[in-house]
PDB file of C-alpha atoms in Angstrom:
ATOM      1  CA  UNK A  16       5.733   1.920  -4.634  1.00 45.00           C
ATOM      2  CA  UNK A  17       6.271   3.505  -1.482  1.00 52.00           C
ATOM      3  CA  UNK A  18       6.541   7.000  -3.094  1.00 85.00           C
ATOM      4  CA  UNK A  19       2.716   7.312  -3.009  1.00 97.00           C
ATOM      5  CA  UNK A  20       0.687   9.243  -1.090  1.00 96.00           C
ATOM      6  CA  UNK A  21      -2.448   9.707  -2.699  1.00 97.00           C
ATOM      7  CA  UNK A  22      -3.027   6.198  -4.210  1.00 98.00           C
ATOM      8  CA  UNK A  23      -1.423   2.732  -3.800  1.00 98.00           C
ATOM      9  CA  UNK A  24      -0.334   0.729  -6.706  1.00 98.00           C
ATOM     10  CA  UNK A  25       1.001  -3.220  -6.334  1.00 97.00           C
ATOM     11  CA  UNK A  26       1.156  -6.154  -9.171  1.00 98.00           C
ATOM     12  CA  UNK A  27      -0.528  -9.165  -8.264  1.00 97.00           C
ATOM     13  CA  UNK A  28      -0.370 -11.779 -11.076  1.00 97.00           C
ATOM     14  CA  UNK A  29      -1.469 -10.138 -14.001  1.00 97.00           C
ATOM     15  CA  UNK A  30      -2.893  -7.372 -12.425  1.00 98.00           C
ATOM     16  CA  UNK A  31      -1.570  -3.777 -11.642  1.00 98.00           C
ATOM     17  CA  UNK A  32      -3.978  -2.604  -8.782  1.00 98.00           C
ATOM     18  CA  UNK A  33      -4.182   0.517  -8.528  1.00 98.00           C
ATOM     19  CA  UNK A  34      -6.478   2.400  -5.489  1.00 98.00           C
ATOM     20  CA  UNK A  35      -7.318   6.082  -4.680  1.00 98.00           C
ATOM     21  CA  UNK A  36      -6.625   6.078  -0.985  1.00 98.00           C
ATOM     22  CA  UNK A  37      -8.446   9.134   0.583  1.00 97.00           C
ATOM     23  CA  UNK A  38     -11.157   7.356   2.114  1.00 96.00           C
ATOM     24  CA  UNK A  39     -11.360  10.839   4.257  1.00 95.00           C
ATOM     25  CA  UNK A  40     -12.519  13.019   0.947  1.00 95.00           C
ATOM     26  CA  UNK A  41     -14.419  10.151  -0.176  1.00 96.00           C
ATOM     27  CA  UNK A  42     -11.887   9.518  -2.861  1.00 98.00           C
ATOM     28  CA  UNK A  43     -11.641  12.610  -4.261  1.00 96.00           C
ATOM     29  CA  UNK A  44      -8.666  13.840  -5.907  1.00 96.00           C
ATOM     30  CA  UNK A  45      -6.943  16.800  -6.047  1.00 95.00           C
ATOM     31  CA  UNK A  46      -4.084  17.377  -8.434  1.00 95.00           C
ATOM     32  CA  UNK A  47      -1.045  15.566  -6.452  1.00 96.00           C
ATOM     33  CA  UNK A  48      -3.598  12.267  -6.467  1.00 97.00           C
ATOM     34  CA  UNK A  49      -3.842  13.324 -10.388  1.00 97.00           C
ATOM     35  CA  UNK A  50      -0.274  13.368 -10.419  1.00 97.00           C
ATOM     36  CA  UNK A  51       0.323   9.956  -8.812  1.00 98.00           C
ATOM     37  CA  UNK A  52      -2.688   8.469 -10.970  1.00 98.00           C
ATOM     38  CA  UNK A  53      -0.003   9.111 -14.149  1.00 98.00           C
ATOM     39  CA  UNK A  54       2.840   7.864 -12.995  1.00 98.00           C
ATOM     40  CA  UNK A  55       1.072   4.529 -11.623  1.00 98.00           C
ATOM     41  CA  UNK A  56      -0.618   3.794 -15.107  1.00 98.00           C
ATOM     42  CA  UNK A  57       2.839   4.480 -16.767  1.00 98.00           C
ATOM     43  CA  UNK A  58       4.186   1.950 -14.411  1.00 98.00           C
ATOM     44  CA  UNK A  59       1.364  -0.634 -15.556  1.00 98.00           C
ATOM     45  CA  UNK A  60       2.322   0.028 -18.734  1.00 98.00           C
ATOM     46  CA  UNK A  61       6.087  -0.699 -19.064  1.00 98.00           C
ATOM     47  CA  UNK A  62       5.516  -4.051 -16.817  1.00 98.00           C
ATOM     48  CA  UNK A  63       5.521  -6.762 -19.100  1.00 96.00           C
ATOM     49  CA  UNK A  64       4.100  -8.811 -16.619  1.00 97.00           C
ATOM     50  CA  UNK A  65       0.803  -6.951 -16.081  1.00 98.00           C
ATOM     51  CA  UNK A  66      -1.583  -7.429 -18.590  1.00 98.00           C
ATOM     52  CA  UNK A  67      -4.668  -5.223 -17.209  1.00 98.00           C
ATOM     53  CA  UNK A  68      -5.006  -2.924 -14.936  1.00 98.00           C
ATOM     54  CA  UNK A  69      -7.991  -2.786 -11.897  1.00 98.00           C
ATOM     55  CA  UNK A  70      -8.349   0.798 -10.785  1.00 98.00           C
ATOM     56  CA  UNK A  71     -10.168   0.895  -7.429  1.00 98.00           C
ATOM     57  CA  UNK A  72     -11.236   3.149  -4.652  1.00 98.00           C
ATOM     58  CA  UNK A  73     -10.480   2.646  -0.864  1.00 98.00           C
ATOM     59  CA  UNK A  74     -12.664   1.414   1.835  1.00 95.00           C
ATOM     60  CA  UNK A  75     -16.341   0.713   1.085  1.00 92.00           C
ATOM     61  CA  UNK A  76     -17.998   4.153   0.987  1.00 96.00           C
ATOM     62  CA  UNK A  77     -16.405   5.190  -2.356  1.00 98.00           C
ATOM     63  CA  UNK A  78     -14.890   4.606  -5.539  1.00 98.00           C
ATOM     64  CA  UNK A  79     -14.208   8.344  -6.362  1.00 98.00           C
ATOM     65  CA  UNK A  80     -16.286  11.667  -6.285  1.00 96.00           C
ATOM     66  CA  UNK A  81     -14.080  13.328  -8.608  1.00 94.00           C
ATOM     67  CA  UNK A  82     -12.093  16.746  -8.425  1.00 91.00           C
ATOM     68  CA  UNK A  83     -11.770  17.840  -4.533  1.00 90.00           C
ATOM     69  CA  UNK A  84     -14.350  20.152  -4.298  1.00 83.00           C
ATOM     70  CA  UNK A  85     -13.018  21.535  -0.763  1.00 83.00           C
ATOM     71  CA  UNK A  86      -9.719  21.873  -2.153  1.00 86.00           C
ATOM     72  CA  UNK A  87     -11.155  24.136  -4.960  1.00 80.00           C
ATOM     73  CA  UNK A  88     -12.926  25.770  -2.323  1.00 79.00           C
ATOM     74  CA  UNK A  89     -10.266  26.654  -0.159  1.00 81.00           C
ATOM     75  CA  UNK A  90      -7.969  27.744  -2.653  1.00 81.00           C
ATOM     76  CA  UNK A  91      -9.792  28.059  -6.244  1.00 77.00           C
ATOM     77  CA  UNK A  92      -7.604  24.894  -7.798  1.00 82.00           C
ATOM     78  CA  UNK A  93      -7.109  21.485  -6.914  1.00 84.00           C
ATOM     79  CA  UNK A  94      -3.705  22.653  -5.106  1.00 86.00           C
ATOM     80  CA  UNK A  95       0.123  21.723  -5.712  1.00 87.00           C
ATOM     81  CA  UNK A  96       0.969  20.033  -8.794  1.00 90.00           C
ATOM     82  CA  UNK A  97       4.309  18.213 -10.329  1.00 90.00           C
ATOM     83  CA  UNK A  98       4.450  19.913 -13.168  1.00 91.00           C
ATOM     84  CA  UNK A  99       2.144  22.634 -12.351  1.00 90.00           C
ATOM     85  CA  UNK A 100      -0.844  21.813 -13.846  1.00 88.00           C
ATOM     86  CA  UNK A 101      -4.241  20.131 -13.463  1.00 90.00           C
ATOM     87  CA  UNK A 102      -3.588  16.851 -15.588  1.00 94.00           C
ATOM     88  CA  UNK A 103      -6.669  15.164 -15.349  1.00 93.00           C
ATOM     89  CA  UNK A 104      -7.159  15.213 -19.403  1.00 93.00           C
ATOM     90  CA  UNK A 105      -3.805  13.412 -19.275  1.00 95.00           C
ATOM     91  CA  UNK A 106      -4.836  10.799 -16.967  1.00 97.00           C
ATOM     92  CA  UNK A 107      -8.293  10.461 -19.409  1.00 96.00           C
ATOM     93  CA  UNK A 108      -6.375  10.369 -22.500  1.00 96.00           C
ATOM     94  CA  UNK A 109      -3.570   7.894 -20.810  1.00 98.00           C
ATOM     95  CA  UNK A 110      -6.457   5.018 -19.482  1.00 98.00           C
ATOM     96  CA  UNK A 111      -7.861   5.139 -23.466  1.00 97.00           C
ATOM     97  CA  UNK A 112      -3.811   4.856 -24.755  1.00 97.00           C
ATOM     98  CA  UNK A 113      -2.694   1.835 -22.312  1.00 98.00           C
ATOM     99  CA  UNK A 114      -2.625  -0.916 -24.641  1.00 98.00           C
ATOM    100  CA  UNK A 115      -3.780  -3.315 -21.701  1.00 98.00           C
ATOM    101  CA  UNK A 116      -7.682  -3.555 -20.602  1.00 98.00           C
ATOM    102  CA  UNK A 117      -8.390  -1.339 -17.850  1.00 98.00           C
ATOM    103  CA  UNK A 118     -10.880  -2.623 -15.408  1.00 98.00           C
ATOM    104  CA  UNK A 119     -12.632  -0.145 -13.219  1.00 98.00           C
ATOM    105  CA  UNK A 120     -13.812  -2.094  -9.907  1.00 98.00           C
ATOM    106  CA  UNK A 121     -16.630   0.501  -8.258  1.00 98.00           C
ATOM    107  CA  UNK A 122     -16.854  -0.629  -4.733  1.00 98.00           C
ATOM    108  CA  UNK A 123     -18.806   2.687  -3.509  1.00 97.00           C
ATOM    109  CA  UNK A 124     -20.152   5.796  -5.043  1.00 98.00           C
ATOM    110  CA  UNK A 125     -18.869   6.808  -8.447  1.00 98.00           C
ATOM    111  CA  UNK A 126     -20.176  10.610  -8.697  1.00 97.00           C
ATOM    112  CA  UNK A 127     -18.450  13.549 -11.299  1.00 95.00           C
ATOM    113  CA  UNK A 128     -14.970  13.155 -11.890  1.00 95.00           C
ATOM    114  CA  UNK A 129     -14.824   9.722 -10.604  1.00 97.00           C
ATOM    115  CA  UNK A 130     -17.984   8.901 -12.296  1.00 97.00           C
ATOM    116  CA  UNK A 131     -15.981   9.780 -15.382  1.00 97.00           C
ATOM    117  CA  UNK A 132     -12.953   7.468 -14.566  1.00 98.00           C
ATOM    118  CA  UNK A 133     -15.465   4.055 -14.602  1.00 98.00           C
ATOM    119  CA  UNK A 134     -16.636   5.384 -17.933  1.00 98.00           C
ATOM    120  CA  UNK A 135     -13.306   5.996 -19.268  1.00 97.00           C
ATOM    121  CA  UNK A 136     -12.671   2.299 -18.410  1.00 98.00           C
ATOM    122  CA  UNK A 137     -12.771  -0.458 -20.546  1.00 98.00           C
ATOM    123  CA  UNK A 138     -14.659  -2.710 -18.523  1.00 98.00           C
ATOM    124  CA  UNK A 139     -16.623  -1.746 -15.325  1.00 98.00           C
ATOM    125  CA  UNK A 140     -17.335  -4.118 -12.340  1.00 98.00           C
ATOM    126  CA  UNK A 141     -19.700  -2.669  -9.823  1.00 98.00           C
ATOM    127  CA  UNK A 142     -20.151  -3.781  -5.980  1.00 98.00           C
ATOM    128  CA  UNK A 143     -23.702  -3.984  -5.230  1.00 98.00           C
ATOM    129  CA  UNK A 144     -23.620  -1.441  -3.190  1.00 97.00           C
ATOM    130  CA  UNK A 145     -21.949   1.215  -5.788  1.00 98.00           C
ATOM    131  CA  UNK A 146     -24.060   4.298  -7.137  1.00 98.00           C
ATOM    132  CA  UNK A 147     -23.244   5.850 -10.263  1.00 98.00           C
ATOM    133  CA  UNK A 148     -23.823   9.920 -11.358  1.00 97.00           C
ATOM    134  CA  UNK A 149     -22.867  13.151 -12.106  1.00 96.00           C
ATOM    135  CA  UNK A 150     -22.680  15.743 -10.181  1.00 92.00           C
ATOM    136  CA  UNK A 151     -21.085  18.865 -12.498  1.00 87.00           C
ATOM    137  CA  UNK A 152     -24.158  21.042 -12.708  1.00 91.00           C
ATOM    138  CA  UNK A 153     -24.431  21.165  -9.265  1.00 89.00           C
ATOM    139  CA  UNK A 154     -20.780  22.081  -7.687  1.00 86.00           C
ATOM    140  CA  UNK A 155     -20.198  24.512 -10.306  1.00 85.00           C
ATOM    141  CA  UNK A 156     -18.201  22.241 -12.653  1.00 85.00           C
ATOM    142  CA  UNK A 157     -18.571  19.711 -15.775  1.00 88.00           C
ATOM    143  CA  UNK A 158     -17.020  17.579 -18.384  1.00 84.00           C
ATOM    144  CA  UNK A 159     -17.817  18.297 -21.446  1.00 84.00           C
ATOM    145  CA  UNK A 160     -15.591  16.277 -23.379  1.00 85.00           C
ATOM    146  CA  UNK A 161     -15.350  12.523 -22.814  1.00 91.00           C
ATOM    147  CA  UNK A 162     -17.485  12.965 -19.799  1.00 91.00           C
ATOM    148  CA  UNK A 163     -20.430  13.563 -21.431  1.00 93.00           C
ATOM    149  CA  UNK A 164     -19.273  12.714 -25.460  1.00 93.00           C
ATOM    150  CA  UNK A 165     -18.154   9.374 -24.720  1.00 95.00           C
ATOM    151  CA  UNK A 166     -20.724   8.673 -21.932  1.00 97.00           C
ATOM    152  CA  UNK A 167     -23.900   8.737 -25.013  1.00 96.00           C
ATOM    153  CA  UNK A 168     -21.702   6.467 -27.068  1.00 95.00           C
ATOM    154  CA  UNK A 169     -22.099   3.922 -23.786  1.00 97.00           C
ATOM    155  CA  UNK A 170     -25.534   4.700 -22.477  1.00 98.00           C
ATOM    156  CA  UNK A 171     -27.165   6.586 -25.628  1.00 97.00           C
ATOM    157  CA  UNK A 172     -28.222  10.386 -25.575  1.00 97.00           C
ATOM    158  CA  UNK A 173     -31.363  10.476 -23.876  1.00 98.00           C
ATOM    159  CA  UNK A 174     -30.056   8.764 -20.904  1.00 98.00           C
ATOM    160  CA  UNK A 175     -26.506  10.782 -21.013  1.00 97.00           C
ATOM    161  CA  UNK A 176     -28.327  13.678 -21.147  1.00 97.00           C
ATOM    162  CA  UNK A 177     -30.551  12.430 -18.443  1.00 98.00           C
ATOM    163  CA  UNK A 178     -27.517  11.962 -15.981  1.00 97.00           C
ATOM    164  CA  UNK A 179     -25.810  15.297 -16.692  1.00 97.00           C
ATOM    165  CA  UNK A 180     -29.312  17.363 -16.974  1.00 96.00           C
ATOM    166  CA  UNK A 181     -30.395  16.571 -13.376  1.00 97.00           C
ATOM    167  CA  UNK A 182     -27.659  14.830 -11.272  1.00 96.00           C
ATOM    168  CA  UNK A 183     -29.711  11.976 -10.203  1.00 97.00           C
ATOM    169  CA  UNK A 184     -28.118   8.890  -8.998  1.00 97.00           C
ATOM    170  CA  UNK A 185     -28.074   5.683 -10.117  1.00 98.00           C
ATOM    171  CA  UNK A 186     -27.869   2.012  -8.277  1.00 98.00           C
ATOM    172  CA  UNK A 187     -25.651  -0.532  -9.499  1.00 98.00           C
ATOM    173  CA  UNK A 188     -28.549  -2.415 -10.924  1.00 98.00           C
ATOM    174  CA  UNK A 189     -29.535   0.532 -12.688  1.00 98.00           C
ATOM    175  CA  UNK A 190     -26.256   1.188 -13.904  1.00 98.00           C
ATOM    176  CA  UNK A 191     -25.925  -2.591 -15.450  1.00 98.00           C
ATOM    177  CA  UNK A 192     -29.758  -2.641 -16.854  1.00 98.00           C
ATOM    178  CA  UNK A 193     -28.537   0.802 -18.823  1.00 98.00           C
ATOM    179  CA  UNK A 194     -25.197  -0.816 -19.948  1.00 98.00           C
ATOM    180  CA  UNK A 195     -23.098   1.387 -18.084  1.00 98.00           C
ATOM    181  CA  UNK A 196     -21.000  -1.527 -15.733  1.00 98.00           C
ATOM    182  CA  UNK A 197     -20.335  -4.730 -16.996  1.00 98.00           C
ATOM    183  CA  UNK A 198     -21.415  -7.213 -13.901  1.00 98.00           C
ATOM    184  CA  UNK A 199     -22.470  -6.473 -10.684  1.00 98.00           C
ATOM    185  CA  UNK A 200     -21.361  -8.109  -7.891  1.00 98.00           C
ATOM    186  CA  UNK A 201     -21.037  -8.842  -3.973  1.00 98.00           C
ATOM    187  CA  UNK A 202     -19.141  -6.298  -1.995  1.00 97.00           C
ATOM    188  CA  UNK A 203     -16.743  -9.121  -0.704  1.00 97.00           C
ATOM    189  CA  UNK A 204     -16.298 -10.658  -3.955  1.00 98.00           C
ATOM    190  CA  UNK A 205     -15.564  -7.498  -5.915  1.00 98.00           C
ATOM    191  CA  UNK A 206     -11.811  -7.276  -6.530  1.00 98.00           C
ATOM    192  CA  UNK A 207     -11.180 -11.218  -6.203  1.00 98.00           C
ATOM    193  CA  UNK A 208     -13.731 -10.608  -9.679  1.00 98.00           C
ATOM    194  CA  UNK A 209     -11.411  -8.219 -10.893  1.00 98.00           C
ATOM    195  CA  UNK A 210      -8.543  -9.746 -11.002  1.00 98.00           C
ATOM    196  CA  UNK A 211      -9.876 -12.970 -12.196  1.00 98.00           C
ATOM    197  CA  UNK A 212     -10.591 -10.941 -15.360  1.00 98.00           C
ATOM    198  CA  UNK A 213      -7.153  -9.928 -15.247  1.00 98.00           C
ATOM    199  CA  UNK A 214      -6.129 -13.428 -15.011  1.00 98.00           C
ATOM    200  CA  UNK A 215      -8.273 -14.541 -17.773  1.00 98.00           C
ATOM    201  CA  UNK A 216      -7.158 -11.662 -20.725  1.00 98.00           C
ATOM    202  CA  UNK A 217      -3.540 -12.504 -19.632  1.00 98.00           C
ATOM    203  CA  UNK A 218      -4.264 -16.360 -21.324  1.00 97.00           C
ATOM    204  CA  UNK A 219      -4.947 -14.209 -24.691  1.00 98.00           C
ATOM    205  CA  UNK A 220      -2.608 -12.289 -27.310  1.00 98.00           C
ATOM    206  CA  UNK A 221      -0.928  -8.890 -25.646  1.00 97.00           C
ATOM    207  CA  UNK A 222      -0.686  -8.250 -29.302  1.00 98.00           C
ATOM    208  CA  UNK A 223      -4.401  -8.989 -30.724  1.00 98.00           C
ATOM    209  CA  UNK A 224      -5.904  -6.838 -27.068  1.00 98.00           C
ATOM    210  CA  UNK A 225      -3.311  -3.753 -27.943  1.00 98.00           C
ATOM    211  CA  UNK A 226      -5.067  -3.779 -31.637  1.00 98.00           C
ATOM    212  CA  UNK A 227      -8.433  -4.222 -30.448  1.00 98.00           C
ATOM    213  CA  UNK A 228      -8.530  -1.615 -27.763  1.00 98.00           C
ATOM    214  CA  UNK A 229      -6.840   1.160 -30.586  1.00 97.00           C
ATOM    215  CA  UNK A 230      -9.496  -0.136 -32.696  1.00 97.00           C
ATOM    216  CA  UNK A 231     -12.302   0.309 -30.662  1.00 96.00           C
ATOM    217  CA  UNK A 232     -10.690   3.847 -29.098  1.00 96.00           C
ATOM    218  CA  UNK A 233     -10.354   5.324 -33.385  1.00 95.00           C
ATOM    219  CA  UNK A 234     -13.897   5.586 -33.398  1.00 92.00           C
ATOM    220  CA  UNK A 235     -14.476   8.136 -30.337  1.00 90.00           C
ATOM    221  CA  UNK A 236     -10.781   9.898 -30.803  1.00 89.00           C
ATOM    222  CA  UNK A 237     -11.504  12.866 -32.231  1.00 87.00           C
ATOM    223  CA  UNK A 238     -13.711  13.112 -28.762  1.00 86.00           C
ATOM    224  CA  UNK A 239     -10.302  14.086 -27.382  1.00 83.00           C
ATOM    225  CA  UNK A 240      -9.926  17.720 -29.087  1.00 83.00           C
ATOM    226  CA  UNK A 241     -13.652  18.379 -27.253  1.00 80.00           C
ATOM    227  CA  UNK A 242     -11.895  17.362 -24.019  1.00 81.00           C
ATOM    228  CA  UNK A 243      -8.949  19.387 -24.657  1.00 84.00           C
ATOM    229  CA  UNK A 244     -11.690  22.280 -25.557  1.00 85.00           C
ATOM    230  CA  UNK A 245     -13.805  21.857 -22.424  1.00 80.00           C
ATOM    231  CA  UNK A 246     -10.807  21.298 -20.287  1.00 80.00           C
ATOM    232  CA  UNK A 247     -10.136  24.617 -20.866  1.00 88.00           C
ATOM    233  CA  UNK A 248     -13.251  26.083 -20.615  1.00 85.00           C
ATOM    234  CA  UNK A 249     -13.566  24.784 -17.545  1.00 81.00           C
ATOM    235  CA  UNK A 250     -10.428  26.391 -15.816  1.00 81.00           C
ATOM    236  CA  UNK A 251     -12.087  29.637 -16.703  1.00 88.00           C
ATOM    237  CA  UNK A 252     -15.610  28.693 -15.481  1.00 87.00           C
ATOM    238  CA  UNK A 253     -14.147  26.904 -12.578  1.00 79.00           C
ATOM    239  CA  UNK A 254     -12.910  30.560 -10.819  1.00 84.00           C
ATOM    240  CA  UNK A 255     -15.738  32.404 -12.160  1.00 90.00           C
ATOM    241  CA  UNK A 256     -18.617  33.602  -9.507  1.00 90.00           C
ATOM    242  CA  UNK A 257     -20.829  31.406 -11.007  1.00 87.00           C
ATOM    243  CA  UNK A 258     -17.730  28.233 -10.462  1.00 84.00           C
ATOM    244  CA  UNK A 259     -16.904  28.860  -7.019  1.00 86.00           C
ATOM    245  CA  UNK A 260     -20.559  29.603  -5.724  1.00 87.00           C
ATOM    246  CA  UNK A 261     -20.909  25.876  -6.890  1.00 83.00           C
ATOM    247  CA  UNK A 262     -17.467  25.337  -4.410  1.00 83.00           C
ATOM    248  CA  UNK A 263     -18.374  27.396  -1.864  1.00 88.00           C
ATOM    249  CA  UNK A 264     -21.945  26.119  -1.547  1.00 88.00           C
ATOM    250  CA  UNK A 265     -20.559  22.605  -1.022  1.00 83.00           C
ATOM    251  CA  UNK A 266     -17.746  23.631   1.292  1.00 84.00           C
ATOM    252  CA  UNK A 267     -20.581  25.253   3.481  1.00 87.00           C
ATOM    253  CA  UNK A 268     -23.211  22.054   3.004  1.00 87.00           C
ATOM    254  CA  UNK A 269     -25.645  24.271   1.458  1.00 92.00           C
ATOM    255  CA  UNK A 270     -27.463  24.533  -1.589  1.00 92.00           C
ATOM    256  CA  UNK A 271     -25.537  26.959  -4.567  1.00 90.00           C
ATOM    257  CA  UNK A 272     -27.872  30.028  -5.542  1.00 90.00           C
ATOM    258  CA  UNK A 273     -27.844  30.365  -9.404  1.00 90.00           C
ATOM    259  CA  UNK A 274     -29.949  32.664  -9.644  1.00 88.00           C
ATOM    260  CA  UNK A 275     -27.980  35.482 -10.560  1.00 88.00           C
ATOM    261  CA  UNK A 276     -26.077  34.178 -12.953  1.00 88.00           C
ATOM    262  CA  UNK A 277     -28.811  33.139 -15.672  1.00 87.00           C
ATOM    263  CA  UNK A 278     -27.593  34.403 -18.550  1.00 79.00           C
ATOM    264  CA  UNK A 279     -28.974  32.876 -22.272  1.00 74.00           C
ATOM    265  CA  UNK A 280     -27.499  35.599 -23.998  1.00 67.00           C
TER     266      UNK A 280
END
């Protein structure tokens, strides 16, 4: 689908592959690669011949690092959109509603917003090089919905909270040991893994998988309104002082001052 820009999407086998291709911002996306994300996992779903989808990241330095925080530096969003919004709670609530397993395949680092994306997945396969955190607290940002709601049904509280309190990262082994990726594997073997996972669902029932996955997603749904909540929090917070010091400071490779805006009132 040549029509891409910010991502590449192709069907091999059973597989829709899709891959974040700005290997320049490690990955990160702004609201056009937001955008494209949509319209790729709509394609997915309407092709009767892909029965999972692998969402990647290019090259071998990254998987995603979530929202562009240079963008939102530079111009206090994530820049042009389609429709004129940030749609990333679309693109969350869209990888839960595909009736087809969604396969994350972290070949690099997975921090914030992309962090989010491999826990959002169904199943995550990690390279053995990937590394795993959040980085919210520290850029001026967070996720308070899925992000962090969902993430303690996967890991448990104490270690959600762990990850969001202090913005450590995690290795690949780490991330496995905690149950937070599924397998961990070679760098070179990593997406032939993937899609041999596609391959094997796409021997099963379409129907059975499409009733399983709803099943599984109506006991963290009402998680959704929270992310529809903190979504919106967050475009507030995201332009506030406090927000864009968190921007600024990581425009200008330096560490955010906080100070000033403690405030437990």
């Amino acid at each position: 689908m040549s029509q891409f820009e910010d991502i590449t999407y192709e069907v091999d086998g059973a597989a829709g592959i899709i891959t974040i291709n700005r290997p320049a911002r490690y990955n990160a996306f702004r609201s056009k690669t937001v955008d494209e994300l949509i319209a790729a996992f709509n394609a997915a779903w309407s092709d009767q011949n892909v029965r999972a989808v692998v969402l990647t990241g290019s090259g071998e330095k990254a998987f995603c690092t979530g929202g562009d925080v240079k963008q939102r530096a530079e111009t206090g969003d994530y820049g042009p959109a389609e429709l004129g919004r940030f749609r990333i709670g679309e693109l969350h609530k869209l990888m839960r509603d595909i009736p087809k397993p969604v396969i994350a395949a972290v070949n690099g680092i997975a921090i914030g917003g992309g962090h989010v994306l491999q826990v959002l997945a169904d199943v995550s396969i990690a390279s053995e090089t990937a590394r795993f955190g959040q980085a919210g607290p520290r850029v001026g940002s967070f996720d308070a919905g899925f992000g962090s709601a969902y993430l303690s049904r996967v890991v448990g509280e104490k270690k959600a909270r762990e990850i969001w309190f202090f913005c450590r990262q995690y290795s690949a082994q780490e991330a496995l040991d905690m149950g937070l990726v599924n397998k961990v594997v070679p760098a070179d073997e990593l997406l032939k893994e993937a899609k041999s996972w596609c391959e094997e669902v796409s021997a099963l029932s379409p129907t059975a998988i499409r009733f399983l996955k709803q099943s599984f997603n109506a006991d963290t749904d009402h998680q959704a309104g929270l992310s529809n909540l903190a979504m919106s929090a967050l475009d507030i917070f995201g332009v506030s002082p406090e927000g864009m010091e968190g921007a600024t400071a990581f425009a200008e490779k330096r560490t955010p001052d906080f100070a000033p805006h403690v405030n437990w009132h």
